[in-house]
mmCIF file of C-alpha atoms in Angstrom:
data_model
loop_
_atom_site.group_PDB
_atom_site.id
_atom_site.type_symbol
_atom_site.label_atom_id
_atom_site.label_comp_id
_atom_site.label_asym_id
_atom_site.label_seq_id
_atom_site.Cartn_x
_atom_site.Cartn_y
_atom_site.Cartn_z
ATOM 1 C CA MET A 1 96.744 115.935 101.393
ATOM 2 C CA GLY A 2 97.709 117.634 104.738
ATOM 3 C CA LEU A 3 101.276 119.093 105.605
ATOM 4 C CA ALA A 4 102.461 115.335 106.885
ATOM 5 C CA ASP A 5 102.219 114.135 103.751
ATOM 6 C CA PHE A 6 103.795 116.407 101.375
ATOM 7 C CA PHE A 7 106.996 115.877 103.758
ATOM 8 C CA ARG A 8 107.296 112.019 104.147
ATOM 9 C CA LYS A 9 109.243 111.670 100.510
ATOM 10 C CA LYS A 10 109.465 108.478 101.435
ATOM 11 C CA GLY A 11 106.668 105.908 102.171
ATOM 12 C CA SER A 12 107.530 103.453 104.648
ATOM 13 C CA SER A 13 106.504 100.413 102.673
ATOM 14 C CA SER A 14 110.055 101.353 100.620
ATOM 15 C CA VAL A 15 112.092 101.802 103.645
ATOM 16 C CA ALA A 16 110.612 98.118 104.832
ATOM 17 C CA LYS A 17 112.131 97.118 101.122
ATOM 18 C CA ASP A 18 115.018 98.310 101.433
ATOM 19 C CA ARG A 19 115.269 96.757 105.053
ATOM 20 C CA LEU A 20 114.643 93.782 104.242
ATOM 21 C CA LYS A 21 116.462 94.022 100.438
ATOM 22 C CA LEU A 22 119.451 93.954 102.551
ATOM 23 C CA VAL A 23 118.685 91.726 105.462
ATOM 24 C CA LEU A 24 118.045 88.607 103.202
ATOM 25 C CA VAL A 25 120.889 89.727 101.377
ATOM 26 C CA SER A 26 123.119 88.609 105.377
ATOM 27 C CA ASP A 27 121.007 86.178 106.485
ATOM 28 C CA ARG A 28 120.628 83.954 102.786
ATOM 29 C CA ALA A 29 125.193 84.356 102.028
ATOM 30 C CA GLY A 30 124.536 82.199 106.048
ATOM 31 C CA CYS A 31 127.502 84.709 107.044
ATOM 32 C CA SER A 32 126.484 84.365 111.450
ATOM 33 C CA PRO A 33 128.103 87.383 113.299
ATOM 34 C CA GLU A 34 131.547 84.612 114.482
ATOM 35 C CA ILE A 35 132.336 83.800 111.162
ATOM 36 C CA MET A 36 131.878 88.249 110.156
ATOM 37 C CA GLU A 37 134.219 88.807 113.353
ATOM 38 C CA GLN A 38 136.801 85.735 112.125
ATOM 39 C CA ILE A 39 137.225 87.519 108.015
ATOM 40 C CA LYS A 40 136.869 90.937 109.939
ATOM 41 C CA ASN A 41 140.322 89.829 111.737
ATOM 42 C CA ASP A 42 141.741 87.977 109.310
ATOM 43 C CA ILE A 43 141.861 90.728 107.400
ATOM 44 C CA ILE A 44 142.403 92.964 110.532
ATOM 45 C CA HIS A 45 145.656 90.763 110.243
ATOM 46 C CA VAL A 46 146.862 90.907 106.926
ATOM 47 C CA ILE A 47 146.624 94.734 106.455
ATOM 48 C CA SER A 48 148.376 95.810 109.263
ATOM 49 C CA LYS A 49 151.421 94.127 107.257
ATOM 50 C CA TYR A 50 151.499 96.852 105.584
ATOM 51 C CA ILE A 51 149.250 99.767 106.540
ATOM 52 C CA GLU A 52 148.605 101.286 111.037
ATOM 53 C CA ILE A 53 144.530 100.963 111.005
ATOM 54 C CA ASP A 54 141.775 103.044 113.130
ATOM 55 C CA LEU A 55 140.784 100.391 114.477
ATOM 56 C CA GLU A 56 137.840 101.842 116.283
ATOM 57 C CA GLY A 57 136.278 102.887 112.855
ATOM 58 C CA LEU A 58 136.586 99.751 111.038
ATOM 59 C CA ASP A 59 133.123 98.725 109.403
ATOM 60 C CA ILE A 60 132.776 94.598 107.362
ATOM 61 C CA LYS A 61 129.354 94.331 106.586
ATOM 62 C CA ILE A 62 127.476 92.188 103.608
ATOM 63 C CA THR A 63 125.379 94.391 101.032
ATOM 64 C CA GLN A 64 123.952 94.258 98.171
ATOM 65 C CA THR A 65 125.544 96.128 94.818
ATOM 66 C CA GLU A 66 124.646 96.766 91.312
ATOM 67 C CA SER A 67 126.530 93.988 89.328
ATOM 68 C CA GLU A 68 128.866 95.558 86.561
ATOM 69 C CA THR A 69 127.828 92.999 84.357
ATOM 70 C CA ASN A 70 124.009 95.158 84.849
ATOM 71 C CA ASN A 71 121.867 91.962 85.952
ATOM 72 C CA GLY A 72 120.338 93.064 88.968
ATOM 73 C CA ALA A 73 121.983 93.392 92.172
ATOM 74 C CA VAL A 74 124.670 90.894 93.938
ATOM 75 C CA PRO A 75 126.232 90.754 97.799
ATOM 76 C CA ALA A 76 129.651 92.499 97.804
ATOM 77 C CA LEU A 77 131.274 92.585 101.676
ATOM 78 C CA PHE A 78 131.967 95.966 102.440
ATOM 79 C CA ALA A 79 134.712 97.210 104.375
ATOM 80 C CA SER A 80 135.770 100.317 105.451
ATOM 81 C CA ILE A 81 139.330 100.808 107.100
ATOM 82 C CA PRO A 82 140.325 104.095 108.177
ATOM 83 C CA ILE A 83 144.416 104.482 107.807
ATOM 84 C CA LYS A 84 146.033 105.454 110.459
ATOM 85 C CA ASP A 85 149.345 105.766 108.973
ATOM 86 C CA MET A 86 151.544 104.552 105.900
ATOM 87 C CA LYS A 87 154.284 102.151 106.969
ATOM 88 C CA SER A 88 157.552 102.529 104.468
ATOM 89 C CA ALA A 89 157.780 99.288 102.274
ATOM 90 C CA LYS A 90 160.636 97.226 103.057
ATOM 91 C CA LYS A 91 162.744 96.176 99.798
ATOM 92 C CA MET B 1 96.966 59.592 93.022
ATOM 93 C CA GLY B 2 96.324 62.358 95.833
ATOM 94 C CA GLU B 3 99.407 64.762 96.455
ATOM 95 C CA VAL B 4 100.590 66.349 99.393
ATOM 96 C CA ILE B 5 100.468 69.989 100.587
ATOM 97 C CA VAL B 6 103.043 71.326 103.134
ATOM 98 C CA ILE B 7 101.280 74.914 104.448
ATOM 99 C CA THR B 8 103.807 77.077 106.046
ATOM 100 C CA SER B 9 105.294 80.131 106.889
ATOM 101 C CA GLY B 10 108.525 80.637 109.522
ATOM 102 C CA LYS B 11 105.814 82.737 111.705
ATOM 103 C CA GLY B 12 103.725 82.069 113.394
ATOM 104 C CA GLY B 13 100.415 84.326 112.986
ATOM 105 C CA VAL B 14 100.798 84.910 109.910
ATOM 106 C CA GLY B 15 97.688 82.926 109.418
ATOM 107 C CA LYS B 16 98.437 78.671 108.036
ATOM 108 C CA THR B 17 95.418 77.430 109.999
ATOM 109 C CA THR B 18 93.492 79.994 108.445
ATOM 110 C CA THR B 19 94.832 79.739 104.986
ATOM 111 C CA THR B 20 94.130 75.800 105.424
ATOM 112 C CA ALA B 21 90.903 75.531 106.861
ATOM 113 C CA ASN B 22 90.167 77.490 104.021
ATOM 114 C CA VAL B 23 91.894 76.597 100.941
ATOM 115 C CA GLY B 24 90.929 73.010 102.248
ATOM 116 C CA THR B 25 86.969 73.449 102.244
ATOM 117 C CA GLY B 26 87.717 75.303 99.037
ATOM 118 C CA LEU B 27 89.340 72.336 97.294
ATOM 119 C CA ALA B 28 86.017 70.286 98.957
ATOM 120 C CA MET B 29 83.265 72.859 97.266
ATOM 121 C CA LEU B 30 84.405 71.827 95.136
ATOM 122 C CA GLU B 31 84.596 67.931 94.611
ATOM 123 C CA LYS B 32 88.325 66.637 95.536
ATOM 124 C CA LYS B 33 88.662 64.527 97.983
ATOM 125 C CA VAL B 34 90.613 66.304 100.245
ATOM 126 C CA VAL B 35 91.973 65.371 104.258
ATOM 127 C CA LEU B 36 93.103 68.138 106.223
ATOM 128 C CA ILE B 37 96.475 67.076 108.763
ATOM 129 C CA ASP B 38 96.970 69.877 112.122
ATOM 130 C CA THR B 39 100.773 69.217 112.357
ATOM 131 C CA ASP B 40 101.146 71.197 114.900
ATOM 132 C CA ILE B 41 101.727 69.155 117.965
ATOM 133 C CA GLY B 42 101.098 70.177 121.766
ATOM 134 C CA LEU B 43 98.595 73.611 119.769
ATOM 135 C CA ARG B 44 96.512 72.717 118.446
ATOM 136 C CA ASN B 45 93.867 74.968 116.409
ATOM 137 C CA LEU B 46 92.473 73.162 113.228
ATOM 138 C CA ASP B 47 89.873 72.131 114.738
ATOM 139 C CA VAL B 48 88.509 75.236 116.648
ATOM 140 C CA VAL B 49 89.068 77.018 113.576
ATOM 141 C CA MET B 50 86.239 73.710 111.252
ATOM 142 C CA GLY B 51 84.450 73.836 114.000
ATOM 143 C CA LEU B 52 84.916 70.727 115.019
ATOM 144 C CA GLU B 53 86.505 70.615 118.457
ATOM 145 C CA ASN B 54 83.823 68.083 119.673
ATOM 146 C CA ARG B 55 84.137 66.345 117.788
ATOM 147 C CA ILE B 56 87.857 64.560 118.625
ATOM 148 C CA VAL B 57 88.308 61.137 120.287
ATOM 149 C CA TYR B 58 91.679 60.262 118.508
ATOM 150 C CA ASN B 59 94.275 62.399 117.015
ATOM 151 C CA LEU B 60 97.455 62.300 114.416
ATOM 152 C CA VAL B 61 99.859 60.771 117.162
ATOM 153 C CA ASP B 62 97.311 57.408 118.619
ATOM 154 C CA VAL B 63 97.161 57.014 114.266
ATOM 155 C CA ILE B 64 101.114 56.817 114.455
ATOM 156 C CA GLU B 65 101.454 54.728 117.518
ATOM 157 C CA GLY B 66 98.874 53.043 115.838
ATOM 158 C CA THR B 67 96.492 53.771 119.138
ATOM 159 C CA CYS B 68 93.564 53.070 116.376
ATOM 160 C CA ARG B 69 93.219 53.133 112.776
ATOM 161 C CA ILE B 70 93.062 56.526 110.647
ATOM 162 C CA ARG B 71 89.370 56.556 109.655
ATOM 163 C CA ASN B 72 88.913 55.918 113.615
ATOM 164 C CA ALA B 73 90.968 59.142 114.262
ATOM 165 C CA LEU B 74 89.664 61.443 110.128
ATOM 166 C CA ILE B 75 86.962 63.611 111.710
ATOM 167 C CA LYS B 76 84.337 64.234 109.268
ATOM 168 C CA ASP B 77 83.891 68.351 108.273
ATOM 169 C CA LYS B 78 79.900 69.733 109.136
ATOM 170 C CA ARG B 79 78.978 70.570 106.514
ATOM 171 C CA TYR B 80 81.445 68.438 102.851
ATOM 172 C CA PRO B 81 81.843 65.009 103.608
ATOM 173 C CA ASN B 82 83.999 65.163 101.100
ATOM 174 C CA LEU B 83 86.765 66.917 103.030
ATOM 175 C CA TYR B 84 88.655 65.140 106.616
ATOM 176 C CA LEU B 85 90.179 66.489 109.651
ATOM 177 C CA LEU B 86 93.656 64.459 111.141
ATOM 178 C CA PRO B 87 93.563 66.341 114.562
ATOM 179 C CA SER B 88 96.521 67.134 116.409
ATOM 180 C CA ALA B 89 97.971 66.206 119.777
ATOM 181 C CA GLN B 90 96.825 68.422 123.209
ATOM 182 C CA THR B 91 99.125 67.007 125.484
ATOM 183 C CA ARG B 92 102.174 65.211 123.369
ATOM 184 C CA ASP B 93 104.849 67.034 121.952
ATOM 185 C CA LYS B 94 106.269 67.087 118.954
ATOM 186 C CA ASN B 95 109.140 64.622 119.521
ATOM 187 C CA ALA B 96 106.636 61.711 119.216
ATOM 188 C CA VAL B 97 106.020 62.297 115.911
ATOM 189 C CA THR B 98 108.935 61.604 113.495
ATOM 190 C CA PRO B 99 109.541 62.406 109.833
ATOM 191 C CA GLU B 100 109.552 59.175 108.215
ATOM 192 C CA GLN B 101 106.044 58.380 109.711
ATOM 193 C CA MET B 102 105.073 61.113 108.661
ATOM 194 C CA LYS B 103 106.316 60.234 105.312
ATOM 195 C CA LYS B 104 104.208 57.157 105.873
ATOM 196 C CA LEU B 105 100.805 58.267 107.126
ATOM 197 C CA THR B 106 100.451 61.192 103.941
ATOM 198 C CA ASP B 107 101.674 58.334 101.485
ATOM 199 C CA GLU B 108 98.671 55.433 102.963
ATOM 200 C CA LEU B 109 97.244 58.744 102.769
ATOM 201 C CA ARG B 110 97.201 59.342 99.324
ATOM 202 C CA GLU B 111 96.384 56.524 98.192
ATOM 203 C CA GLU B 112 92.149 57.848 99.173
ATOM 204 C CA PHE B 113 92.455 61.625 99.135
ATOM 205 C CA ASP B 114 92.936 64.277 96.289
ATOM 206 C CA TYR B 115 94.253 66.474 98.384
ATOM 207 C CA ILE B 116 96.387 66.158 101.831
ATOM 208 C CA LEU B 117 97.037 69.492 102.948
ATOM 209 C CA LEU B 118 99.014 69.965 106.565
ATOM 210 C CA ASP B 119 98.948 72.447 108.972
ATOM 211 C CA CYS B 120 102.605 73.141 109.419
ATOM 212 C CA PRO B 121 103.474 74.291 113.225
ATOM 213 C CA ALA B 122 105.729 77.714 113.189
ATOM 214 C CA GLY B 123 109.060 77.648 113.313
ATOM 215 C CA ILE B 124 112.135 75.220 111.598
ATOM 216 C CA GLU B 125 112.661 72.525 114.031
ATOM 217 C CA GLN B 126 111.404 68.921 114.149
ATOM 218 C CA GLY B 127 107.620 69.861 113.681
ATOM 219 C CA PHE B 128 108.684 71.675 110.707
ATOM 220 C CA ARG B 129 111.087 68.765 108.964
ATOM 221 C CA ASN B 130 107.417 65.982 110.249
ATOM 222 C CA ALA B 131 104.981 68.963 107.803
ATOM 223 C CA ILE B 132 107.325 68.814 105.073
ATOM 224 C CA ALA B 133 108.771 65.178 105.487
ATOM 225 C CA GLY B 134 106.248 63.962 103.128
ATOM 226 C CA ALA B 135 104.798 67.147 101.103
ATOM 227 C CA ASP B 136 104.930 67.270 97.589
ATOM 228 C CA ARG B 137 104.407 71.160 97.381
ATOM 229 C CA ALA B 138 104.951 73.577 99.140
ATOM 230 C CA ILE B 139 102.299 76.528 99.833
ATOM 231 C CA VAL B 140 104.032 79.516 101.528
ATOM 232 C CA VAL B 141 102.693 81.665 103.305
ATOM 233 C CA THR B 142 103.339 85.974 104.976
ATOM 234 C CA THR B 143 102.489 89.032 105.379
ATOM 235 C CA PRO B 144 103.844 92.015 103.978
ATOM 236 C CA GLU B 145 105.893 92.213 106.906
ATOM 237 C CA VAL B 146 109.438 92.700 107.471
ATOM 238 C CA SER B 147 109.317 90.008 110.077
ATOM 239 C CA ALA B 148 107.301 87.685 107.811
ATOM 240 C CA VAL B 149 109.385 88.380 105.050
ATOM 241 C CA ARG B 150 112.196 87.918 106.825
ATOM 242 C CA ASP B 151 111.189 83.689 107.989
ATOM 243 C CA ALA B 152 109.609 83.244 105.183
ATOM 244 C CA ASP B 153 113.033 83.452 103.023
ATOM 245 C CA ARG B 154 114.836 81.450 106.155
ATOM 246 C CA ILE B 155 111.923 78.922 105.225
ATOM 247 C CA ILE B 156 112.084 79.162 101.438
ATOM 248 C CA GLY B 157 115.653 78.427 102.120
ATOM 249 C CA LEU B 158 114.797 75.496 103.395
ATOM 250 C CA LEU B 159 112.349 73.796 101.641
ATOM 251 C CA GLU B 160 114.984 74.427 98.621
ATOM 252 C CA ALA B 161 118.371 72.470 100.828
ATOM 253 C CA ASN B 162 115.410 69.262 101.035
ATOM 254 C CA ASP B 163 114.638 69.500 97.432
ATOM 255 C CA MET B 164 111.044 71.183 97.552
ATOM 256 C CA LYS B 165 110.215 71.849 93.573
ATOM 257 C CA ASP B 166 107.814 73.758 93.645
ATOM 258 C CA ILE B 167 106.953 76.408 96.303
ATOM 259 C CA ARG B 168 104.665 79.466 96.057
ATOM 260 C CA LEU B 169 103.296 82.062 98.051
ATOM 261 C CA ILE B 170 100.263 83.646 99.705
ATOM 262 C CA VAL B 171 100.606 86.803 100.589
ATOM 263 C CA ASN B 172 98.028 88.035 103.270
ATOM 264 C CA ARG B 173 96.096 90.708 105.065
ATOM 265 C CA ILE B 174 97.547 93.209 102.088
ATOM 266 C CA ARG B 175 95.965 96.433 102.904
ATOM 267 C CA MET B 176 95.341 97.904 99.775
ATOM 268 C CA ASP B 177 94.072 101.186 101.913
ATOM 269 C CA MET B 178 97.883 101.470 102.891
ATOM 270 C CA VAL B 179 99.338 100.125 99.873
ATOM 271 C CA LYS B 180 97.790 102.890 97.955
ATOM 272 C CA ARG B 181 99.858 105.269 100.263
ATOM 273 C CA GLY B 182 102.996 103.915 100.217
ATOM 274 C CA ASP B 183 102.928 102.266 104.640
ATOM 275 C CA MET B 184 102.749 98.066 102.896
ATOM 276 C CA MET B 185 104.380 96.333 100.090
ATOM 277 C CA SER B 186 102.529 95.347 97.936
ATOM 278 C CA SER B 187 102.491 91.381 96.739
ATOM 279 C CA ASP B 188 104.635 92.529 93.854
ATOM 280 C CA ASP B 189 106.959 93.856 96.277
ATOM 281 C CA VAL B 190 106.736 91.390 98.599
ATOM 282 C CA CYS B 191 107.646 88.142 95.827
ATOM 283 C CA GLU B 192 110.258 90.553 94.419
ATOM 284 C CA ILE B 193 112.329 90.312 97.217
ATOM 285 C CA LEU B 194 110.802 86.756 98.181
ATOM 286 C CA ALA B 195 111.115 85.376 93.991
ATOM 287 C CA ILE B 196 109.297 82.701 93.989
ATOM 288 C CA ASP B 197 105.672 82.247 92.579
ATOM 289 C CA LEU B 198 102.405 83.428 93.587
ATOM 290 C CA ILE B 199 99.597 81.780 93.742
ATOM 291 C CA GLY B 200 97.189 84.406 95.855
ATOM 292 C CA VAL B 201 96.620 86.608 97.661
ATOM 293 C CA VAL B 202 93.973 87.708 100.391
ATOM 294 C CA PRO B 203 92.891 91.364 101.544
ATOM 295 C CA ASP B 204 93.200 91.582 105.428
ATOM 296 C CA ASP B 205 89.112 91.091 105.480
ATOM 297 C CA GLU B 206 87.167 91.335 109.069
ATOM 298 C CA ASN B 207 84.689 88.816 108.145
ATOM 299 C CA ILE B 208 87.881 85.744 108.644
ATOM 300 C CA VAL B 209 87.745 87.191 113.002
ATOM 301 C CA ILE B 210 84.271 86.160 112.187
ATOM 302 C CA SER B 211 84.030 84.002 110.159
ATOM 303 C CA THR B 212 86.886 82.399 112.670
ATOM 304 C CA ASN B 213 84.501 83.561 115.758
ATOM 305 C CA GLN B 214 81.289 80.465 114.622
ATOM 306 C CA GLY B 215 83.985 78.146 113.564
ATOM 307 C CA GLU B 216 83.116 78.299 109.566
ATOM 308 C CA PRO B 217 85.312 78.690 107.394
ATOM 309 C CA LEU B 218 84.975 81.456 104.627
ATOM 310 C CA VAL B 219 85.623 80.419 101.343
ATOM 311 C CA GLY B 220 83.223 80.759 98.548
ATOM 312 C CA SER B 221 81.220 83.329 100.198
ATOM 313 C CA ASP B 222 81.344 86.478 98.645
ATOM 314 C CA SER B 223 83.755 88.896 100.983
ATOM 315 C CA LEU B 224 86.986 89.506 99.016
ATOM 316 C CA ALA B 225 88.513 86.927 101.013
ATOM 317 C CA GLY B 226 85.882 83.977 100.351
ATOM 318 C CA ARG B 227 86.611 84.710 96.839
ATOM 319 C CA ALA B 228 90.519 84.784 97.635
ATOM 320 C CA TYR B 229 90.575 81.626 98.399
ATOM 321 C CA MET B 230 88.648 80.054 96.444
ATOM 322 C CA ASN B 231 91.036 81.069 93.550
ATOM 323 C CA ILE B 232 93.798 80.427 95.294
ATOM 324 C CA ALA B 233 91.852 76.890 96.195
ATOM 325 C CA ARG B 234 91.122 76.633 91.470
ATOM 326 C CA ARG B 235 94.728 77.388 91.494
ATOM 327 C CA ILE B 236 95.408 75.103 93.159
ATOM 328 C CA MET B 237 93.581 72.239 90.849
ATOM 329 C CA GLY B 238 95.817 73.392 87.862
ATOM 330 C CA GLU B 239 93.623 76.326 86.737
ATOM 331 C CA ASP B 240 94.970 79.739 85.725
ATOM 332 C CA ILE B 241 91.840 82.332 87.310
ATOM 333 C CA PRO B 242 93.158 86.235 87.061
ATOM 334 C CA TYR B 243 93.527 87.725 90.641
ATOM 335 C CA LEU B 244 90.782 89.996 92.043
ATOM 336 C CA ASP B 245 90.568 93.607 92.597
ATOM 337 C CA LEU B 246 91.239 93.959 95.305
ATOM 338 C CA ASN B 247 90.227 97.617 95.555
ATOM 339 C CA GLU B 248 86.059 96.381 94.655
ATOM 340 C CA LYS B 249 85.502 97.734 98.821
ATOM 341 C CA SER B 250 87.064 101.195 98.096
ATOM 342 C CA SER B 251 84.988 101.023 94.327
ATOM 343 C CA PHE B 252 81.766 99.802 96.750
ATOM 344 C CA PHE B 253 81.888 103.177 98.328
ATOM 345 C CA SER B 254 83.007 105.101 95.896
ATOM 346 C CA LYS B 255 79.924 104.194 94.132
ATOM 347 C CA LEU B 256 77.472 105.323 96.970
ATOM 348 C CA PHE B 257 79.783 108.000 98.168
ATOM 349 C CA GLY B 258 82.045 108.861 95.746
ATOM 350 C CA LYS B 259 79.015 111.080 93.220
ATOM 351 C CA HIS B 260 79.645 113.565 95.389
ATOM 352 C CA LYS B 261 82.741 114.242 95.409
ATOM 353 C CA ARG B 262 83.242 114.999 91.781
#
């Protein structure tokens, strides 16, 4: 066993597997980039009513998450939305 | 009544044609009456893999258009009298045939043959729809690479959307040395990702190149790939055949050299 093997903890096959699992989730969901863009715009529209958000840092993607009922991974819409400022709630 | 099986993959170059030639020849060796149809109109290649390129008179489009009868277009194999090829047209395009016409053709062939194997073109367009139109079952060929597996997943989705009930997987060109060192997905990995049942695992074998060069499918030979293809043919016939130990090649070498190391 060489030094290279020692440092390479993760074989490239598990990298391939992980990447494939992710890409197939969005493939199977049939979510085209256009639809994702629309979802993104709608979310911005709704949240902006209450909170000032950082549009530059906004990230929305379809990914996988472990299901709570423990029957494996399920697709999930993951949204990372940095907040700039909380607007004071209107009474 | 014969069975119509489509061999498909999505991505090109993963071994659909080689698989069709070898599995079809395997079924013929097992005394079944078999016809192979090259449905890749415009890019004919099953004929050269089978070594029958010099015998073509009529082709698939001629049959569909009624220029000739089916039996005039069928080419008898060099070695097995119960194996036939219906070649594709080289000078036409995929729109020369419709799914309905393909279904009619395969239904006619069912009367006479035990197995009708359709070599599907790459892609998901007209050629793919033609090839799957008359099929009872599908065999999806992939290699353990991300691009091929992703396309296979797409194909499986389309097959399911077209009500294909029986879809099985062949993982082609596995290299056990790479799987062992963690640099290639195993057939189990691919199966898990695609969530369909396996029907065969074929090792990467240089004998395939040699046999294609010669135009004689290697199924049934003593090579690992030759045995893997014969096992697939038997599984198609419903036999329960255990999977090959693909490590055999290395164990052969360890028989020769292993003792010195120990």
